PDB file of C-alpha atoms in Angstrom:
ATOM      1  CA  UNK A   1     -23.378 -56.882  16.934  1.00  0.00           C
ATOM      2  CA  UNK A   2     -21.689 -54.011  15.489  1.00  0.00           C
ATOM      3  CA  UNK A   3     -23.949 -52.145  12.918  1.00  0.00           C
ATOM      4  CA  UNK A   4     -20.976 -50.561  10.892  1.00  0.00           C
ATOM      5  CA  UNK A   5     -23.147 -48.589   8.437  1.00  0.00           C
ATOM      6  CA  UNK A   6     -24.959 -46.700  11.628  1.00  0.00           C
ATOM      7  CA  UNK A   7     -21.854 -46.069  13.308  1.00  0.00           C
ATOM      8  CA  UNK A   8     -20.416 -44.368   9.753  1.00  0.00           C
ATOM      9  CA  UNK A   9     -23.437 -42.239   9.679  1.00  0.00           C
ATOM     10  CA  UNK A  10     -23.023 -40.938  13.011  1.00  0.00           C
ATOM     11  CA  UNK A  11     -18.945 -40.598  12.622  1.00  0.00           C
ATOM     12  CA  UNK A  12     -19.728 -38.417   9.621  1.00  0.00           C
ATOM     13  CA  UNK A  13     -22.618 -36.468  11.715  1.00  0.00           C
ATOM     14  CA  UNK A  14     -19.708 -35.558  13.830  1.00  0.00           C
ATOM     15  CA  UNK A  15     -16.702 -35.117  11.623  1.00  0.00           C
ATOM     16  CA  UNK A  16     -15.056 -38.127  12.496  1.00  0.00           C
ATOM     17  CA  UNK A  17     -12.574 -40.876  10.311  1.00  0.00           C
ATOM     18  CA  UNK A  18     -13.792 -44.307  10.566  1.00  0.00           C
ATOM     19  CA  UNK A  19     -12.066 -47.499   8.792  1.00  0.00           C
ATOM     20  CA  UNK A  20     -13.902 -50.742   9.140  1.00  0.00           C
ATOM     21  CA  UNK A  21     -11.835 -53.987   9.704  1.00  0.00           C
ATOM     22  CA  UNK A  22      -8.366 -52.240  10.105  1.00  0.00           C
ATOM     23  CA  UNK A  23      -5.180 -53.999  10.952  1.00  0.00           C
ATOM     24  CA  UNK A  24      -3.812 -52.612  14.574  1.00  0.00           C
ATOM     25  CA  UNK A  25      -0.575 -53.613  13.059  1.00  0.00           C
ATOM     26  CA  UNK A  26      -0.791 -50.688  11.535  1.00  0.00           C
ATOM     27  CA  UNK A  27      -0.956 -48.769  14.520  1.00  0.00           C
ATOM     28  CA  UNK A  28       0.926 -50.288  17.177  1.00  0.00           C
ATOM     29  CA  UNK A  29       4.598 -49.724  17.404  1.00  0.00           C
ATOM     30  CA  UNK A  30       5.420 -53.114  17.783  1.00  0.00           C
ATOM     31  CA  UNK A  31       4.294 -53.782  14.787  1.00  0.00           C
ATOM     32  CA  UNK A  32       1.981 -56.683  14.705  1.00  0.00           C
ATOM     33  CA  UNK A  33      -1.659 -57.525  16.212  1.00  0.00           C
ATOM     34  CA  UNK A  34      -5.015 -58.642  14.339  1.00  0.00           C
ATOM     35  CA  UNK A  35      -7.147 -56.277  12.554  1.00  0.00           C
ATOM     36  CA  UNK A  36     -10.407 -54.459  15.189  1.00  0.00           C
ATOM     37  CA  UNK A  37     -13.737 -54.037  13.511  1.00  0.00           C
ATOM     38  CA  UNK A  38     -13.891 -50.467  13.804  1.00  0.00           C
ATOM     39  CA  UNK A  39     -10.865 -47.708  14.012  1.00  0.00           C
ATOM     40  CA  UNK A  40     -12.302 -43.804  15.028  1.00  0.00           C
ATOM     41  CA  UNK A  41     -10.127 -41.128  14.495  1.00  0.00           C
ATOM     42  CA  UNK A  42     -11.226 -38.973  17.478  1.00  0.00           C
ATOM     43  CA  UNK A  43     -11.693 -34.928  16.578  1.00  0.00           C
ATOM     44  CA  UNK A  44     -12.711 -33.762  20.005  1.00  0.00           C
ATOM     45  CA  UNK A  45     -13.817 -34.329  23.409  1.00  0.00           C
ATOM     46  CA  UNK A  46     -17.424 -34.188  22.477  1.00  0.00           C
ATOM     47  CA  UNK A  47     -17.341 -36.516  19.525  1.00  0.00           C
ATOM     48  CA  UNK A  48     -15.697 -38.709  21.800  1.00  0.00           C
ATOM     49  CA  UNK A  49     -18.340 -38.169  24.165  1.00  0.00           C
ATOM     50  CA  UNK A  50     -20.985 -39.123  21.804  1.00  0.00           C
ATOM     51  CA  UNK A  51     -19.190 -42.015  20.435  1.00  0.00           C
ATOM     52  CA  UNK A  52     -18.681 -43.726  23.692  1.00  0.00           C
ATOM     53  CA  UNK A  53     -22.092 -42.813  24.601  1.00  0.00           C
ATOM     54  CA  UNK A  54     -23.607 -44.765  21.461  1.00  0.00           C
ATOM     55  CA  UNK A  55     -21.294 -47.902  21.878  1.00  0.00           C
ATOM     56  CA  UNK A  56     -22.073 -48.376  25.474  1.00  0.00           C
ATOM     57  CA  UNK A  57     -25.486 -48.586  24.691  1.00  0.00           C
ATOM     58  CA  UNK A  58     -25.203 -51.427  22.252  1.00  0.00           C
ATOM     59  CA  UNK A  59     -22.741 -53.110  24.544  1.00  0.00           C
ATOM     60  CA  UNK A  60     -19.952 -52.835  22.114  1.00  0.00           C
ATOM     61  CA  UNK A  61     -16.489 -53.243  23.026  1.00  0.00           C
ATOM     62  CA  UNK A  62     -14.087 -50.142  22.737  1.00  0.00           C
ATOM     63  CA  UNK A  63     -10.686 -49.321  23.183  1.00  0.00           C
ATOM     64  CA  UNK A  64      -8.251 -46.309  23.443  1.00  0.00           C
ATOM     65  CA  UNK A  65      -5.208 -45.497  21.327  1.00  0.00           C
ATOM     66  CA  UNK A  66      -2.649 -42.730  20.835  1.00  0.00           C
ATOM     67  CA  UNK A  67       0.296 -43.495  18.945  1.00  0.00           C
ATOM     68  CA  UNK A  68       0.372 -46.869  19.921  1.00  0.00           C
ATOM     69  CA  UNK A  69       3.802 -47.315  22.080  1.00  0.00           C
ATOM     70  CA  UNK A  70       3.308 -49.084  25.330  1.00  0.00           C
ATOM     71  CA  UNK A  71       0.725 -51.184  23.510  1.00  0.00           C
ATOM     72  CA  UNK A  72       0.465 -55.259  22.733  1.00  0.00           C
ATOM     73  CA  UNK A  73      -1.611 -56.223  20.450  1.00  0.00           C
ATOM     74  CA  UNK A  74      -3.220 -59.704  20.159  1.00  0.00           C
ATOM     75  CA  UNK A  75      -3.093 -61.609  16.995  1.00  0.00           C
ATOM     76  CA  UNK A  76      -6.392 -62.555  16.913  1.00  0.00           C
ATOM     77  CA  UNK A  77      -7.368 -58.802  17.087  1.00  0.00           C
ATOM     78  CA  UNK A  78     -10.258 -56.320  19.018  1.00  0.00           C
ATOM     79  CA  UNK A  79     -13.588 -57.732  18.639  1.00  0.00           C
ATOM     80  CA  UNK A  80     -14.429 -54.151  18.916  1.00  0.00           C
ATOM     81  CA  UNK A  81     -14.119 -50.508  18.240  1.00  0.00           C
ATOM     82  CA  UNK A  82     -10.625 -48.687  18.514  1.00  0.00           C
ATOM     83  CA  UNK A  83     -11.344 -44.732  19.598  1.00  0.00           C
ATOM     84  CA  UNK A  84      -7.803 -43.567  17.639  1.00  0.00           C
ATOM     85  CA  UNK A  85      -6.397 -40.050  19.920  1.00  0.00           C
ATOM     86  CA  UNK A  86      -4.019 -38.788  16.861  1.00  0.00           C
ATOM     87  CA  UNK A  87      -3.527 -35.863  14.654  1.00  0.00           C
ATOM     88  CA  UNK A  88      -6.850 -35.043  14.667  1.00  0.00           C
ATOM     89  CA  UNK A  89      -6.650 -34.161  18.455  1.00  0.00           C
ATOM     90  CA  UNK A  90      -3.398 -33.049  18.840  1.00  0.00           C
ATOM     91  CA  UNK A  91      -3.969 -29.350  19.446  1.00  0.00           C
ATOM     92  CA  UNK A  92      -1.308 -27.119  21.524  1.00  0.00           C
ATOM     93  CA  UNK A  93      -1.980 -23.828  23.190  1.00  0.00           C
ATOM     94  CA  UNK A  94       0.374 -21.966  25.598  1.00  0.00           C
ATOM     95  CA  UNK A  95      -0.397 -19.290  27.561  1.00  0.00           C
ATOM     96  CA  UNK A  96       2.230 -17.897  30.127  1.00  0.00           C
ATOM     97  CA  UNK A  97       3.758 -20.689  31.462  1.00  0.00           C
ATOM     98  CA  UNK A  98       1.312 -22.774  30.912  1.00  0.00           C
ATOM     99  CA  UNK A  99       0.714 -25.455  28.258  1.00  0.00           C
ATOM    100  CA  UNK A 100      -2.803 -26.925  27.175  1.00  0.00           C
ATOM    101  CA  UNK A 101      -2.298 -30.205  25.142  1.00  0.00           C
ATOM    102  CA  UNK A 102      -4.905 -32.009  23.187  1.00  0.00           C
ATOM    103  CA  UNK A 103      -4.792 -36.226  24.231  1.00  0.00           C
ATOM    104  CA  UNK A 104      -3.910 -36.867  20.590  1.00  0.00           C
ATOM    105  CA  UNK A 105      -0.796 -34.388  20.693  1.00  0.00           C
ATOM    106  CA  UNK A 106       2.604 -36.219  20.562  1.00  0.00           C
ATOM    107  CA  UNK A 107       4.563 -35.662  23.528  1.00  0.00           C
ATOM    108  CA  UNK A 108       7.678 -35.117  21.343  1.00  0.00           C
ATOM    109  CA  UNK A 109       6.042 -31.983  19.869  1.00  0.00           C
ATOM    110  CA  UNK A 110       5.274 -30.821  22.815  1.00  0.00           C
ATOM    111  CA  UNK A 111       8.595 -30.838  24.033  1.00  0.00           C
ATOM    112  CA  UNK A 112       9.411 -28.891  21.043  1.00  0.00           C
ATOM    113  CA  UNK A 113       6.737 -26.188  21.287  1.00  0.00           C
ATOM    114  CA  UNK A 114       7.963 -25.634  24.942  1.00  0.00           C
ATOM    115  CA  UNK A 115      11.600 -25.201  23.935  1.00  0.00           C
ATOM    116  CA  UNK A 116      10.440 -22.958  21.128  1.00  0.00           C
ATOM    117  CA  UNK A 117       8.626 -20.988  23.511  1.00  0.00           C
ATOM    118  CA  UNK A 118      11.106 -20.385  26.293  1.00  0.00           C
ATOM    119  CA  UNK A 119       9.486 -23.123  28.892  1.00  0.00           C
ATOM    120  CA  UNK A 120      11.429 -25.796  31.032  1.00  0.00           C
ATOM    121  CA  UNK A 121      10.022 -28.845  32.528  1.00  0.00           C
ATOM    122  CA  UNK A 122      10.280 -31.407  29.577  1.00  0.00           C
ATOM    123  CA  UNK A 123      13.273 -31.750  28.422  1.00  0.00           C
ATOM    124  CA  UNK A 124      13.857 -35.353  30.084  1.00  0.00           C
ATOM    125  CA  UNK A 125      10.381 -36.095  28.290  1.00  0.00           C
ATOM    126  CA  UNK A 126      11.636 -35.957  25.096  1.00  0.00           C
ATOM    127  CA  UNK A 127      12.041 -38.822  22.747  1.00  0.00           C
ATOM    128  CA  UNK A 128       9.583 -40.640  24.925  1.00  0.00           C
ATOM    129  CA  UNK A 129       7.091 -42.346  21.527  1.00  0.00           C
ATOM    130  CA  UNK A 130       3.591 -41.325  22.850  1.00  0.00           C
ATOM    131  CA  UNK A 131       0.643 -39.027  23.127  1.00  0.00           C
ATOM    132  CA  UNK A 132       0.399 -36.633  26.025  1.00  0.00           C
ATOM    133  CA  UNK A 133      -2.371 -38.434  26.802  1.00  0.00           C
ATOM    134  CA  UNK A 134      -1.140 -41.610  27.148  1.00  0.00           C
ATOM    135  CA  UNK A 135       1.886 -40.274  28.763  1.00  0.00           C
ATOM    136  CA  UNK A 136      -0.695 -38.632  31.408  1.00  0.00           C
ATOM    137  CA  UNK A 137      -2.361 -42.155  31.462  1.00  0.00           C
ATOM    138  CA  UNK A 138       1.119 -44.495  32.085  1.00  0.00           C
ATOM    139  CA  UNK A 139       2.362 -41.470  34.371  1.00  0.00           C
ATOM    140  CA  UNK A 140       5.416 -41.252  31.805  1.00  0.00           C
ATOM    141  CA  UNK A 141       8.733 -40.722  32.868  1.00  0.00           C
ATOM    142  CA  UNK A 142      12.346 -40.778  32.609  1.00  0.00           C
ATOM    143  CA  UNK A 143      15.802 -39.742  33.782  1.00  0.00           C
ATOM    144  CA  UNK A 144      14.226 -38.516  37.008  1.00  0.00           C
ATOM    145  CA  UNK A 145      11.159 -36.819  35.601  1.00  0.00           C
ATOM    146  CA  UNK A 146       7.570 -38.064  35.505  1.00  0.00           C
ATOM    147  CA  UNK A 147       4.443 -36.423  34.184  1.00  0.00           C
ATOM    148  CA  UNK A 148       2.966 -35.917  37.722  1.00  0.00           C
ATOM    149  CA  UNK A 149       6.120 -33.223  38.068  1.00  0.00           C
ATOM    150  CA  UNK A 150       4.233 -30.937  35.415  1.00  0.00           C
ATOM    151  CA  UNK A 151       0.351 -31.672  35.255  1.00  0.00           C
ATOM    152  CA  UNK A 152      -2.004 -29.267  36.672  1.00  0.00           C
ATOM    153  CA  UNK A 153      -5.249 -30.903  35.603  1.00  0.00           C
ATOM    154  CA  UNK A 154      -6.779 -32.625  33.101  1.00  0.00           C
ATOM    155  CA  UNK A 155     -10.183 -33.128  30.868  1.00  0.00           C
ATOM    156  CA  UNK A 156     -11.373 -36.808  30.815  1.00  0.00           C
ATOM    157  CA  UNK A 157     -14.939 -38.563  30.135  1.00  0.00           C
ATOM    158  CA  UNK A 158     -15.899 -40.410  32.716  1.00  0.00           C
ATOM    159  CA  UNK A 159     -17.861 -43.524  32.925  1.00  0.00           C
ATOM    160  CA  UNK A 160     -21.487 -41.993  32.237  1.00  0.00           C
ATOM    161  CA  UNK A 161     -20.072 -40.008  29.330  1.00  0.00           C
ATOM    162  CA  UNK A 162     -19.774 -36.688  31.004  1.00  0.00           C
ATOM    163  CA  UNK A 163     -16.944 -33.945  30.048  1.00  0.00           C
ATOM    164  CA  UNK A 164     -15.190 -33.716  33.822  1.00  0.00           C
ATOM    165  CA  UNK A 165     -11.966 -32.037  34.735  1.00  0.00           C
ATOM    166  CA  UNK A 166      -9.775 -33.358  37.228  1.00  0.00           C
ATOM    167  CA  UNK A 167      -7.110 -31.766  39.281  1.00  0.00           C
ATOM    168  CA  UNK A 168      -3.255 -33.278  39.973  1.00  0.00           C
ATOM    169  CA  UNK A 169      -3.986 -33.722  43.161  1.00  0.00           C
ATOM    170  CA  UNK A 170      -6.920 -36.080  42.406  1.00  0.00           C
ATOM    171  CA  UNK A 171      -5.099 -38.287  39.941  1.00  0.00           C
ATOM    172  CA  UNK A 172      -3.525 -40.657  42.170  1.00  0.00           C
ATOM    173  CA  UNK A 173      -0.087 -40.304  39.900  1.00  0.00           C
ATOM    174  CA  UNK A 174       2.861 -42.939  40.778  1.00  0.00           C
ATOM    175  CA  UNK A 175       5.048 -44.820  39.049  1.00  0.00           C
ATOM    176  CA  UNK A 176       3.262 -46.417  35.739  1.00  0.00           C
ATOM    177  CA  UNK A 177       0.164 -46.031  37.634  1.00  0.00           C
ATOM    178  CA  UNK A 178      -2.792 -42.954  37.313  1.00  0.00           C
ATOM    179  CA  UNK A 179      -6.115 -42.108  38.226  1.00  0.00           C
ATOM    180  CA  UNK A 180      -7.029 -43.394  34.724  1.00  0.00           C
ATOM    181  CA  UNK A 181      -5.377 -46.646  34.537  1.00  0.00           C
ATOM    182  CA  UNK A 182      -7.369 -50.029  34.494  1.00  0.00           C
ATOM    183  CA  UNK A 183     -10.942 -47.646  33.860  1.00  0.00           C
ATOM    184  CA  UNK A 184     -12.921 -46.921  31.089  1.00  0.00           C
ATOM    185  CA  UNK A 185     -12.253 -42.545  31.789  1.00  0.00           C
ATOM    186  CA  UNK A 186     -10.761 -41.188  28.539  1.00  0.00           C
ATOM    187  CA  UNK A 187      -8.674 -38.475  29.129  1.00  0.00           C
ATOM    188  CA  UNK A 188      -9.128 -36.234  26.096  1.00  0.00           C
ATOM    189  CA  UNK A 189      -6.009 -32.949  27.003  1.00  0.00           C
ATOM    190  CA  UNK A 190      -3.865 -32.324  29.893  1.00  0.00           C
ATOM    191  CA  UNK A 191      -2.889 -29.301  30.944  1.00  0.00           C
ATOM    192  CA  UNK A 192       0.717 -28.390  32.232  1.00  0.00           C
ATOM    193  CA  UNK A 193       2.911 -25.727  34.338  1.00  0.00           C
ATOM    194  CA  UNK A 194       6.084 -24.969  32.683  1.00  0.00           C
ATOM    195  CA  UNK A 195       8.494 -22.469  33.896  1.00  0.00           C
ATOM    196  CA  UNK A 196      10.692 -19.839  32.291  1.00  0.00           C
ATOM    197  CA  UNK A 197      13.910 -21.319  30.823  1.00  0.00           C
ATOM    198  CA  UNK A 198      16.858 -20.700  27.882  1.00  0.00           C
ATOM    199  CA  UNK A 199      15.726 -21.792  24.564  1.00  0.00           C
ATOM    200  CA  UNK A 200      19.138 -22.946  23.628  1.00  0.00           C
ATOM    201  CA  UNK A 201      19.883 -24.550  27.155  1.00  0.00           C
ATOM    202  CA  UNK A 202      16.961 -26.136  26.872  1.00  0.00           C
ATOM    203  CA  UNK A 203      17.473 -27.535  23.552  1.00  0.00           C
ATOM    204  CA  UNK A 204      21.089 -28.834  24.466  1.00  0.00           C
ATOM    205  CA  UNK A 205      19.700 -30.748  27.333  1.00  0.00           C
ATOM    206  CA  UNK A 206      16.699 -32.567  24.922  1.00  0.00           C
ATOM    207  CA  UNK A 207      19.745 -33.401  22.590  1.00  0.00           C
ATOM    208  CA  UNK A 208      21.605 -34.880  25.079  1.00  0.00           C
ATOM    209  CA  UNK A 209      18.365 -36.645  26.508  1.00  0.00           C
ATOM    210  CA  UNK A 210      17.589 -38.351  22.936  1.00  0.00           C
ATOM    211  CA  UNK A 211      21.477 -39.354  22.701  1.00  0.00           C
ATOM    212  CA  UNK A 212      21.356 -41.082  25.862  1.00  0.00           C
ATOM    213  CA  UNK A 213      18.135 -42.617  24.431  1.00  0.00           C
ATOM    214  CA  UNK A 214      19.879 -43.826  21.057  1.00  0.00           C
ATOM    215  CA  UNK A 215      22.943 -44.668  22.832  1.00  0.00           C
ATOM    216  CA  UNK A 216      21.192 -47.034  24.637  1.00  0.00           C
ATOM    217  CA  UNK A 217      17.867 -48.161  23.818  1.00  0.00           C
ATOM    218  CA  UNK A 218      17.168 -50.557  20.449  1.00  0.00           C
ATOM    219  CA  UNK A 219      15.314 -47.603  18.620  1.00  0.00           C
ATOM    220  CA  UNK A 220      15.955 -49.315  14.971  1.00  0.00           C
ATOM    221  CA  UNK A 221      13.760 -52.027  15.627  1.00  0.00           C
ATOM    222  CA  UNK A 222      10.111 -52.226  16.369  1.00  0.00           C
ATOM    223  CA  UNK A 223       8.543 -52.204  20.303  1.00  0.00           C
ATOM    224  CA  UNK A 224       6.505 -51.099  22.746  1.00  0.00           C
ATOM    225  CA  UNK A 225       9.382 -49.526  24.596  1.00  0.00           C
ATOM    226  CA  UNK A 226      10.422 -50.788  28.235  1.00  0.00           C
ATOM    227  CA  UNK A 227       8.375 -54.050  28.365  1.00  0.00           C
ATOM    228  CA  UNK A 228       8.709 -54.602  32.205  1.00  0.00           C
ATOM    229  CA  UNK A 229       8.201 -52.632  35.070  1.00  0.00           C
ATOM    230  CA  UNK A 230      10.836 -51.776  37.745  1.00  0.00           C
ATOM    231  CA  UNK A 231      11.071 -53.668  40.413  1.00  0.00           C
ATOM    232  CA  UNK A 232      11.664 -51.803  43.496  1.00  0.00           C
ATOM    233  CA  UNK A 233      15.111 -52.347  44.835  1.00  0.00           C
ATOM    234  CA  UNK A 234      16.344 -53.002  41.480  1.00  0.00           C
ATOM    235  CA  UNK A 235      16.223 -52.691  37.490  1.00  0.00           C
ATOM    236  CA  UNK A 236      14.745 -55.693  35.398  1.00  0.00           C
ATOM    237  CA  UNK A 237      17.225 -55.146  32.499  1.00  0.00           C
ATOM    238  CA  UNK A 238      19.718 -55.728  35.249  1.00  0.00           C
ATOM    239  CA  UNK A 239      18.152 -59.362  36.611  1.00  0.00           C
ATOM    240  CA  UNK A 240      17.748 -60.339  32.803  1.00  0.00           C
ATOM    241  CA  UNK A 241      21.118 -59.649  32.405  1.00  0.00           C
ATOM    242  CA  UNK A 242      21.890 -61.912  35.501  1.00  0.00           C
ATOM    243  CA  UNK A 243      20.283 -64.330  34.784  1.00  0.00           C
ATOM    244  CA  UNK A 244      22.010 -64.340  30.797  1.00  0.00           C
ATOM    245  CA  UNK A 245      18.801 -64.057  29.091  1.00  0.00           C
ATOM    246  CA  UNK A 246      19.862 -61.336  26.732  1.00  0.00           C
ATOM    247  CA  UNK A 247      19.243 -62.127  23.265  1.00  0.00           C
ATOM    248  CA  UNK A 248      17.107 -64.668  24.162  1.00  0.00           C
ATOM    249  CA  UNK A 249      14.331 -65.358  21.490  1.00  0.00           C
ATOM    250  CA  UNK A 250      11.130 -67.076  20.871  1.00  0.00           C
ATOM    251  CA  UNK A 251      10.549 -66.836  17.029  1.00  0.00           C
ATOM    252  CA  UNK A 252      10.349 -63.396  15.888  1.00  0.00           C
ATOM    253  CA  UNK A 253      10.593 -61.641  19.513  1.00  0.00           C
ATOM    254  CA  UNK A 254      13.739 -61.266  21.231  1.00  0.00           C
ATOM    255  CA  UNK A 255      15.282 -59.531  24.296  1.00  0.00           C
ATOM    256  CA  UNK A 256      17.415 -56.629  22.829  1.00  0.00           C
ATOM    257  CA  UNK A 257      21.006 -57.193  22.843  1.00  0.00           C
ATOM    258  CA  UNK A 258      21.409 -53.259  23.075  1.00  0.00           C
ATOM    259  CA  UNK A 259      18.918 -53.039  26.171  1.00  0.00           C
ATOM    260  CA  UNK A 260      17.454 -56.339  27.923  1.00  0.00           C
ATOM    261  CA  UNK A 261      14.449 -54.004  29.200  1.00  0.00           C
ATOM    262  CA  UNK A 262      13.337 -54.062  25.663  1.00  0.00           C
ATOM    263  CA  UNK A 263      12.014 -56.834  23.966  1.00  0.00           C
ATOM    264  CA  UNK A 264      11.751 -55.915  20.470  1.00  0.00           C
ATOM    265  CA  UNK A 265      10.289 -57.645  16.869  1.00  0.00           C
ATOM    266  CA  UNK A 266      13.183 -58.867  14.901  1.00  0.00           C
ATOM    267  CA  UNK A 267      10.349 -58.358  11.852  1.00  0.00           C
ATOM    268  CA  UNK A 268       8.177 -61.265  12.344  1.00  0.00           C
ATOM    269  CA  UNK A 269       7.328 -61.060  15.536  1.00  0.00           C
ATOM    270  CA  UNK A 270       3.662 -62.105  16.545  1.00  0.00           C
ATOM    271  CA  UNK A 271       1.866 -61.266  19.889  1.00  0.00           C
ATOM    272  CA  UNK A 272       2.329 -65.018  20.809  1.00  0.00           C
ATOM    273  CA  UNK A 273       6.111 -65.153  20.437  1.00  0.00           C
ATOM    274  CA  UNK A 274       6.573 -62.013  22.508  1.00  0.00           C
ATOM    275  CA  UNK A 275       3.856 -63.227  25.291  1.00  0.00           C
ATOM    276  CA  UNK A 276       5.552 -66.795  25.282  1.00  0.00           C
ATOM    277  CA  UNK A 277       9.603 -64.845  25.298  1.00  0.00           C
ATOM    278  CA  UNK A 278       8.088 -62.461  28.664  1.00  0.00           C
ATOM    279  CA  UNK A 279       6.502 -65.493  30.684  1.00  0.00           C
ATOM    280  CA  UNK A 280       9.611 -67.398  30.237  1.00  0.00           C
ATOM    281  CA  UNK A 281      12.232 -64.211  31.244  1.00  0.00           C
ATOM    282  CA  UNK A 282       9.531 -63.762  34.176  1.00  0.00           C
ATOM    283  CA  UNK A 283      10.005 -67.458  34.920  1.00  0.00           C
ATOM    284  CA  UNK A 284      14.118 -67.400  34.808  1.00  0.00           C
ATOM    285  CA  UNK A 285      13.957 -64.271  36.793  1.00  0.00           C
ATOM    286  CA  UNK A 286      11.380 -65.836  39.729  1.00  0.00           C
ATOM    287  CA  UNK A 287      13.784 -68.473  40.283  1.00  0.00           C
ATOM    288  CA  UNK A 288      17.085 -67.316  39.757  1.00  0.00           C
ATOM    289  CA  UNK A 289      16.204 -63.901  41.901  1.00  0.00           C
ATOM    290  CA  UNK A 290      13.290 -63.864  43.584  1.00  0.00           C
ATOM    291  CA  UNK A 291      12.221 -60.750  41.924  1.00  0.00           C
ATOM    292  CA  UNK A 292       8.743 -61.104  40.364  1.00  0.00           C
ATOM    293  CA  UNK A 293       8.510 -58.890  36.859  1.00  0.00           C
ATOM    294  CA  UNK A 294       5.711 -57.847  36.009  1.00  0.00           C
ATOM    295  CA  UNK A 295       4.564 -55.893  32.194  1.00  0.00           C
ATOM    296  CA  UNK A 296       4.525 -52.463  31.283  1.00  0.00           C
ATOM    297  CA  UNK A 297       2.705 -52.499  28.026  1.00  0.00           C
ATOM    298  CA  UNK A 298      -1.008 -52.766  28.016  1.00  0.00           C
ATOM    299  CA  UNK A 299      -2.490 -56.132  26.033  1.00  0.00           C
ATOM    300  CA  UNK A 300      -5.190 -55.215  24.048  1.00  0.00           C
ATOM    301  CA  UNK A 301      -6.938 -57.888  23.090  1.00  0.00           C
TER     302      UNK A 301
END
């Protein structure tokens, strides 16, 4: 049992945001998902600390959010507390070469504030819709670069609530796969190593990498982003293709006829239609290939 009027006192003993019963729709990119009992806005590692402290001792449920990409929500909603990572943690500092990002920061802005200050190592980064931490979480990557390629460390809470710090090396980083993912650590910044670059070269190659982006991908319409993995030894837009399952639909959902590695909300979409449209692409793609797809997005339900 959540006891909402405690948990407002002790967000306002520490400066946090809390709205009781608040949609997720709201704050999921997709655009849909059931309301959680609690959102947080998160204002630093420590209140986080605290927070997560207090609802593991009253066995309440909790989840993490950033901007919300990469993210399905269920219709039915959290039965619990969402910690929010947003503009309230977002802080950027740079130092030499290197970059220290709040979790909260968009990853987009930090692309910016290392073209503005003369450091390469993000542009193929950019346009990527996400926090830095979740894009440290997900390992984030594309046109050949991944987060692992610039991380240096990180700041996390760990299991028993403690402030740790965790090196690169440490983090187990692959592809859509971290140190962090499938636990209940909270990264809360990441730092980076950037080197020395051309402001204006490096701004003409995060142009081109965000017109390669709307070229392709179905940015006017709501979702999560790339919905499956790849499968290694191929692409999973390409087997959808094959198998002529783009534009397939199941009531609001549908695989993008721009992209069929994007399933996206045609503006009704709920969590069922786009759960039942991915088991049955999964299904086709089984049979028809052998190739077993498997999610990118994390259900939070």
């Amino acid at each position: 049992m959540i006891n909402i009027t405690e948990l407002t006192q002790l967000c306002d003993s520490l400066g946090c945001r809390i709205t009781p019963e608040c949609s997720l729709s709201e704050y999921i990119t997709f655009r849909f998902g059931g309301p959680c009992r609690a959102l947080i806005s998160i204002n630093s590692a420590a209140s986080a600390a605290k927070l997560i402290e207090y609802l593991k001792a009253d066995s309440i449920r909790y989840g993490v959010l950033g901007r919300g990409s990469n993210v399905i929500a269920a219709d039915e909603g959290f039965d619990g507390v969402i910690l929010m990572f947003g503009s309230d943690i977002a802080r950027i500092d740079i130092e030499g070469t290197v970059m220290r990002c709040e979790a909260g920061a968009l990853l987009a802005s930090a692309c910016v504030h290392a073209q503005q200050n003369g450091l390469s190592g993000m542009e193929n980064l950019f346009g990527i819709p996400g926090t830095v931490g979740g894009a440290l979480y997900m390992n984030a990557g594309a046109y050949g670069s991944e987060m692992k390629d610039i991380v240096v460390s990180a700041e996390y809470i760990d299991e028993n609530c403690n402030i740790c710090t965790i090196s690169v090396q440490d983090m187990e980083l692959s592809y859509r796969h971290s140190f962090f993912s499938g636990t209940s650590n909270v990264i809360t910044s990441v730092t980076l190593q950037l080197s020395p670059g051309d402001p204006v070269r490096i701004k003409a190659a995060m142009n081109e990498c965000m017109a390669k982006r709307s070229s392709k991908q179905p940015l006017d319409y709501p979702s999560a982003g790339s919905t499956f993995k790849r499968p290694e030894g191929s692409y999973a837009s390409l087997l959808i293709d094959q198998c002529g399952l783009k534009g397939l639909t199941c009531g609001g959902a549908m695989i993008s006829e721009k992209h069929s590695g994007f399933v996206i909300n045609k503006g009704y979409a709920t969590c069922a239609d786009v759960m039942e449209l991915c088991d049955k692409v999964k299904t086709v793609v089984k049979e028809k290939t052998g190739y077993q797809l498997e999610l990118e997005p994390v259900i939070l339900r």
